[in-house]
Short mmCIF file of C-alpha atoms and ligand atoms in Angstrom, two decimals:
data_model
loop_
_atom_site.label_atom_id
_atom_site.label_comp_id
_atom_site.label_asym_id
_atom_site.label_seq_id
_atom_site.Cartn_x
_atom_site.Cartn_y
_atom_site.Cartn_z
CA UNK A 1 -36.07 112.01 26.46
CA UNK A 2 -32.61 113.14 25.34
CA UNK A 3 -32.16 114.32 21.78
CA UNK A 4 -29.64 116.26 19.68
CA UNK A 5 -31.18 119.71 20.24
CA UNK A 6 -29.69 122.25 22.65
CA UNK A 7 -29.96 121.20 26.30
CA UNK A 8 -31.75 123.57 28.64
CA UNK A 9 -31.81 123.41 32.42
CA UNK A 10 -34.90 124.95 34.01
CA UNK A 11 -34.60 125.82 37.71
CA UNK A 12 -38.16 126.59 38.76
CA UNK A 13 -40.12 125.40 41.81
CA UNK A 14 -43.68 126.11 40.69
CA UNK A 15 -44.84 122.92 38.90
CA UNK A 16 -47.40 124.55 36.54
CA UNK A 17 -44.80 127.06 35.33
CA UNK A 18 -42.02 124.46 35.07
CA UNK A 19 -44.35 122.16 33.11
CA UNK A 20 -45.42 124.89 30.72
CA UNK A 21 -41.78 125.87 30.09
CA UNK A 22 -40.67 122.26 29.58
CA UNK A 23 -43.61 121.52 27.26
CA UNK A 24 -42.93 124.66 25.18
CA UNK A 25 -39.18 124.09 24.87
CA UNK A 26 -39.51 120.37 24.11
CA UNK A 27 -41.98 121.31 21.39
CA UNK A 28 -39.09 123.14 19.74
CA UNK A 29 -36.90 120.06 19.81
CA UNK A 30 -34.88 121.19 22.82
CA UNK A 31 -33.76 118.83 25.53
CA UNK A 32 -35.13 120.00 28.90
CA UNK A 33 -34.31 119.11 32.48
CA UNK A 34 -36.16 120.65 35.43
CA UNK A 35 -34.80 121.28 38.94
CA UNK A 36 -36.93 122.67 41.76
CA UNK A 37 -34.30 124.35 43.94
CA UNK A 38 -30.84 125.91 43.74
CA UNK A 39 -29.34 122.76 45.32
CA UNK A 40 -30.97 120.50 42.71
CA UNK A 41 -29.99 122.93 39.96
CA UNK A 42 -26.35 122.91 41.09
CA UNK A 43 -26.43 119.10 41.18
CA UNK A 44 -27.89 118.98 37.64
CA UNK A 45 -25.09 121.29 36.42
CA UNK A 46 -22.47 118.88 37.82
CA UNK A 47 -24.05 115.99 35.93
CA UNK A 48 -23.96 117.68 32.54
CA UNK A 49 -23.44 121.24 31.30
CA UNK A 50 -26.48 122.53 29.43
CA UNK A 51 -26.45 125.10 26.60
CA UNK A 52 -28.62 127.50 28.57
CA UNK A 53 -30.19 127.89 32.03
CA UNK A 54 -33.61 129.37 32.80
CA UNK A 55 -33.35 130.39 36.43
CA UNK A 56 -36.20 131.44 38.69
CA UNK A 57 -35.43 134.22 41.16
CA UNK A 58 -37.54 132.98 44.09
CA UNK A 59 -36.66 129.38 44.96
CA UNK A 60 -37.44 127.46 48.16
CA UNK A 61 -33.89 127.00 49.46
CA UNK A 62 -32.01 130.09 48.25
CA UNK A 63 -32.43 132.95 45.83
CA UNK A 64 -31.77 132.09 42.18
CA UNK A 65 -29.33 134.98 42.28
CA UNK A 66 -27.15 132.96 44.66
CA UNK A 67 -26.99 130.08 42.20
CA UNK A 68 -26.17 132.54 39.42
CA UNK A 69 -23.37 133.98 41.54
CA UNK A 70 -22.02 130.52 42.25
CA UNK A 71 -22.11 129.65 38.54
CA UNK A 72 -20.28 132.80 37.52
CA UNK A 73 -17.56 132.02 40.04
CA UNK A 74 -16.93 128.62 38.46
CA UNK A 75 -14.96 128.42 35.18
CA UNK A 76 -17.20 125.57 33.94
CA UNK A 77 -20.36 127.67 34.06
CA UNK A 78 -19.02 131.19 33.70
CA UNK A 79 -19.96 131.56 30.03
CA UNK A 80 -23.25 129.67 30.20
CA UNK A 81 -26.20 131.81 29.03
CA UNK A 82 -28.64 132.39 31.90
CA UNK A 83 -32.12 133.89 31.60
CA UNK A 84 -33.58 134.92 34.97
CA UNK A 85 -37.31 134.39 35.54
CA UNK A 86 -39.12 136.47 38.05
CA UNK A 87 -42.38 137.94 39.21
CA UNK A 88 -40.52 141.09 40.10
CA UNK A 89 -40.62 143.94 37.68
CA UNK A 90 -38.59 146.56 39.49
CA UNK A 91 -35.90 148.12 37.37
CA UNK A 92 -33.29 147.76 40.14
CA UNK A 93 -33.93 144.01 40.33
CA UNK A 94 -33.32 143.71 36.61
CA UNK A 95 -30.11 145.65 36.89
CA UNK A 96 -29.07 143.55 39.92
CA UNK A 97 -29.69 140.35 37.94
CA UNK A 98 -27.78 141.60 34.92
CA UNK A 99 -24.94 142.93 37.08
CA UNK A 100 -24.68 139.49 38.65
CA UNK A 101 -24.19 137.88 35.28
CA UNK A 102 -27.66 137.12 33.91
CA UNK A 103 -27.78 137.40 30.12
CA UNK A 104 -31.47 138.19 29.92
CA UNK A 105 -34.48 138.63 32.14
CA UNK A 106 -38.12 137.60 31.83
CA UNK A 107 -40.95 138.78 34.03
CA UNK A 108 -43.76 136.33 34.76
CA UNK A 109 -46.24 135.77 33.28
CA UNK A 110 -44.71 135.40 29.84
CA UNK A 111 -46.10 133.79 26.71
CA UNK A 112 -44.66 130.56 25.23
CA UNK A 113 -43.81 132.58 22.13
CA UNK A 114 -41.78 135.14 24.10
CA UNK A 115 -40.00 132.33 25.92
CA UNK A 116 -38.96 130.63 22.68
CA UNK A 117 -37.79 133.86 21.09
CA UNK A 118 -35.67 134.83 24.11
CA UNK A 119 -34.11 131.38 24.41
CA UNK A 120 -33.39 131.32 20.69
CA UNK A 121 -31.80 134.78 20.86
CA UNK A 122 -29.44 133.66 23.65
CA UNK A 123 -28.47 130.48 21.82
CA UNK A 124 -27.83 132.50 18.65
CA UNK A 125 -25.69 135.03 20.47
CA UNK A 126 -23.12 132.34 21.25
CA UNK A 127 -21.35 133.38 18.07
CA UNK A 128 -18.30 135.09 17.01
CA UNK A 129 -17.66 136.80 20.35
CA UNK A 130 -18.43 133.46 22.01
CA UNK A 131 -15.60 131.82 20.13
CA UNK A 132 -13.23 130.07 22.53
CA UNK A 133 -10.07 131.38 20.85
CA UNK A 134 -7.76 133.77 22.70
CA UNK A 135 -8.28 137.37 21.53
CA UNK A 136 -5.85 140.21 21.99
CA UNK A 137 -5.52 143.90 21.19
CA UNK A 138 -2.33 145.74 22.09
CA UNK A 139 -1.55 144.93 25.72
CA UNK A 140 -5.01 143.43 26.42
CA UNK A 141 -5.57 139.68 26.17
CA UNK A 142 -8.92 137.99 26.70
CA UNK A 143 -9.24 134.24 27.11
CA UNK A 144 -12.87 133.17 26.50
CA UNK A 145 -12.18 129.67 27.78
CA UNK A 146 -11.22 130.85 31.28
CA UNK A 147 -12.78 134.35 31.17
CA UNK A 148 -9.38 135.75 32.15
CA UNK A 149 -8.40 139.23 31.02
CA UNK A 150 -4.76 140.29 31.18
CA UNK A 151 -3.42 143.81 30.73
CA UNK A 152 0.32 143.86 30.02
CA UNK A 153 0.52 140.36 31.48
CA UNK A 154 -1.26 141.21 34.71
CA UNK A 155 -4.68 139.69 35.47
CA UNK A 156 -7.42 142.35 35.44
CA UNK A 157 -10.47 141.83 37.64
CA UNK A 158 -13.91 142.80 36.37
CA UNK A 159 -17.56 141.76 36.70
CA UNK A 160 -19.30 139.53 34.18
CA UNK A 161 -21.03 142.55 32.60
CA UNK A 162 -17.70 144.34 32.04
CA UNK A 163 -16.17 141.14 30.71
CA UNK A 164 -18.98 140.75 28.18
CA UNK A 165 -18.65 144.37 27.15
CA UNK A 166 -14.89 143.99 26.64
CA UNK A 167 -15.41 140.76 24.72
CA UNK A 168 -17.77 142.56 22.36
CA UNK A 169 -15.44 145.57 21.98
CA UNK A 170 -12.35 143.47 21.35
CA UNK A 171 -14.08 141.34 18.71
CA UNK A 172 -15.47 144.47 16.99
CA UNK A 173 -12.53 146.91 17.03
CA UNK A 174 -12.07 150.22 15.21
CA UNK A 175 -15.73 150.92 14.64
CA UNK A 176 -18.14 153.22 16.34
CA UNK A 177 -20.63 151.27 18.47
CA UNK A 178 -23.65 153.18 19.71
CA UNK A 179 -24.91 152.64 23.22
CA UNK A 180 -28.00 151.06 21.63
CA UNK A 181 -25.79 148.60 19.70
CA UNK A 182 -23.94 147.68 22.87
CA UNK A 183 -27.16 147.20 24.84
CA UNK A 184 -28.53 145.04 22.05
CA UNK A 185 -25.42 142.91 21.55
CA UNK A 186 -24.15 142.67 25.11
CA UNK A 187 -27.33 142.71 27.17
CA UNK A 188 -29.92 141.55 24.60
CA UNK A 189 -32.32 143.68 22.58
CA UNK A 190 -35.39 143.15 24.67
CA UNK A 191 -33.84 143.73 28.05
CA UNK A 192 -35.27 146.84 29.61
CA UNK A 193 -32.05 148.53 30.71
CA UNK A 194 -31.48 152.23 30.35
CA UNK A 195 -28.84 153.54 27.95
CA UNK A 196 -26.94 155.21 30.77
CA UNK A 197 -26.33 151.77 32.28
CA UNK A 198 -23.99 151.23 29.32
CA UNK A 199 -22.03 154.35 30.31
CA UNK A 200 -21.71 153.09 33.87
CA UNK A 201 -20.30 149.77 32.67
CA UNK A 202 -17.95 151.49 30.18
CA UNK A 203 -16.58 153.60 33.05
CA UNK A 204 -16.03 150.49 35.18
CA UNK A 205 -14.44 148.66 32.26
CA UNK A 206 -11.98 151.51 31.64
CA UNK A 207 -11.02 151.47 35.30
CA UNK A 208 -10.49 147.69 35.17
CA UNK A 209 -8.31 148.04 32.07
CA UNK A 210 -5.86 150.32 33.90
CA UNK A 211 -2.99 151.14 31.51
CA UNK A 212 -5.22 150.22 28.55
CA UNK A 213 -8.15 152.41 29.62
CA UNK A 214 -7.59 154.63 26.57
CA UNK A 215 -8.53 151.75 24.26
CA UNK A 216 -12.20 152.45 24.96
CA UNK A 217 -12.85 155.85 23.46
CA UNK A 218 -15.90 158.02 23.66
CA UNK A 219 -17.13 159.23 20.28
CA UNK A 220 -19.13 162.27 21.22
CA UNK A 221 -22.77 162.03 20.26
CA UNK A 222 -22.24 158.61 18.65
CA UNK A 223 -21.10 156.06 21.21
CA UNK A 224 -17.85 154.22 21.81
CA UNK A 225 -14.96 152.88 19.80
CA UNK A 226 -12.42 150.27 20.83
CA UNK A 227 -8.95 150.68 19.38
CA UNK A 228 -5.49 149.75 20.55
CA UNK A 229 -3.96 152.73 18.67
CA1 CA B 1 -40.44 130.45 42.40
#
């Protein structure tokens, strides 16, 4: 039954798991729809845009990663929070999921309590840096509505992870941000990603920023600082 709470789309093919998730989330007053394949999930997204998607990795028609990729390539779903669900626990799979635009990652089996806290954290994180207003710093302009980044008027191409990192930097300028802060705020506090992953993404972001690469500064022993000066 529809209600006023946040709408969550669950793409999961195993009925007992889908039922447990739906029961738990509905118990929190959230509106839940369940799809059993990537095709059904894509169809559900066309019908109405949810506030968050819980996406299983192993689905009968295609990998959940494919649906994630398709979503991130579409301006309507690019900013939608996605939590990947999987039985896999390999670190490289987590990194692959996050690199492909997942906002968080949960390994099965998980408790209803963990599920609620992770969903809540993602819904909460849709704040100031999730504002839809155009943000700019020096020659860099970021448009949250279209996810377009321009450097001196020229469109810069970057992955979703680099975009999120830039969005956080640009909305929190002129302050030292530790790698831990960035992991916490950009990837989510309970995501098991190594600190050096942040360095890799900072390097890629600098490259993507071209003439503005100097805006992202390394503060030795402390982290990074974003400044247009
Ligand atoms: Ca599955």
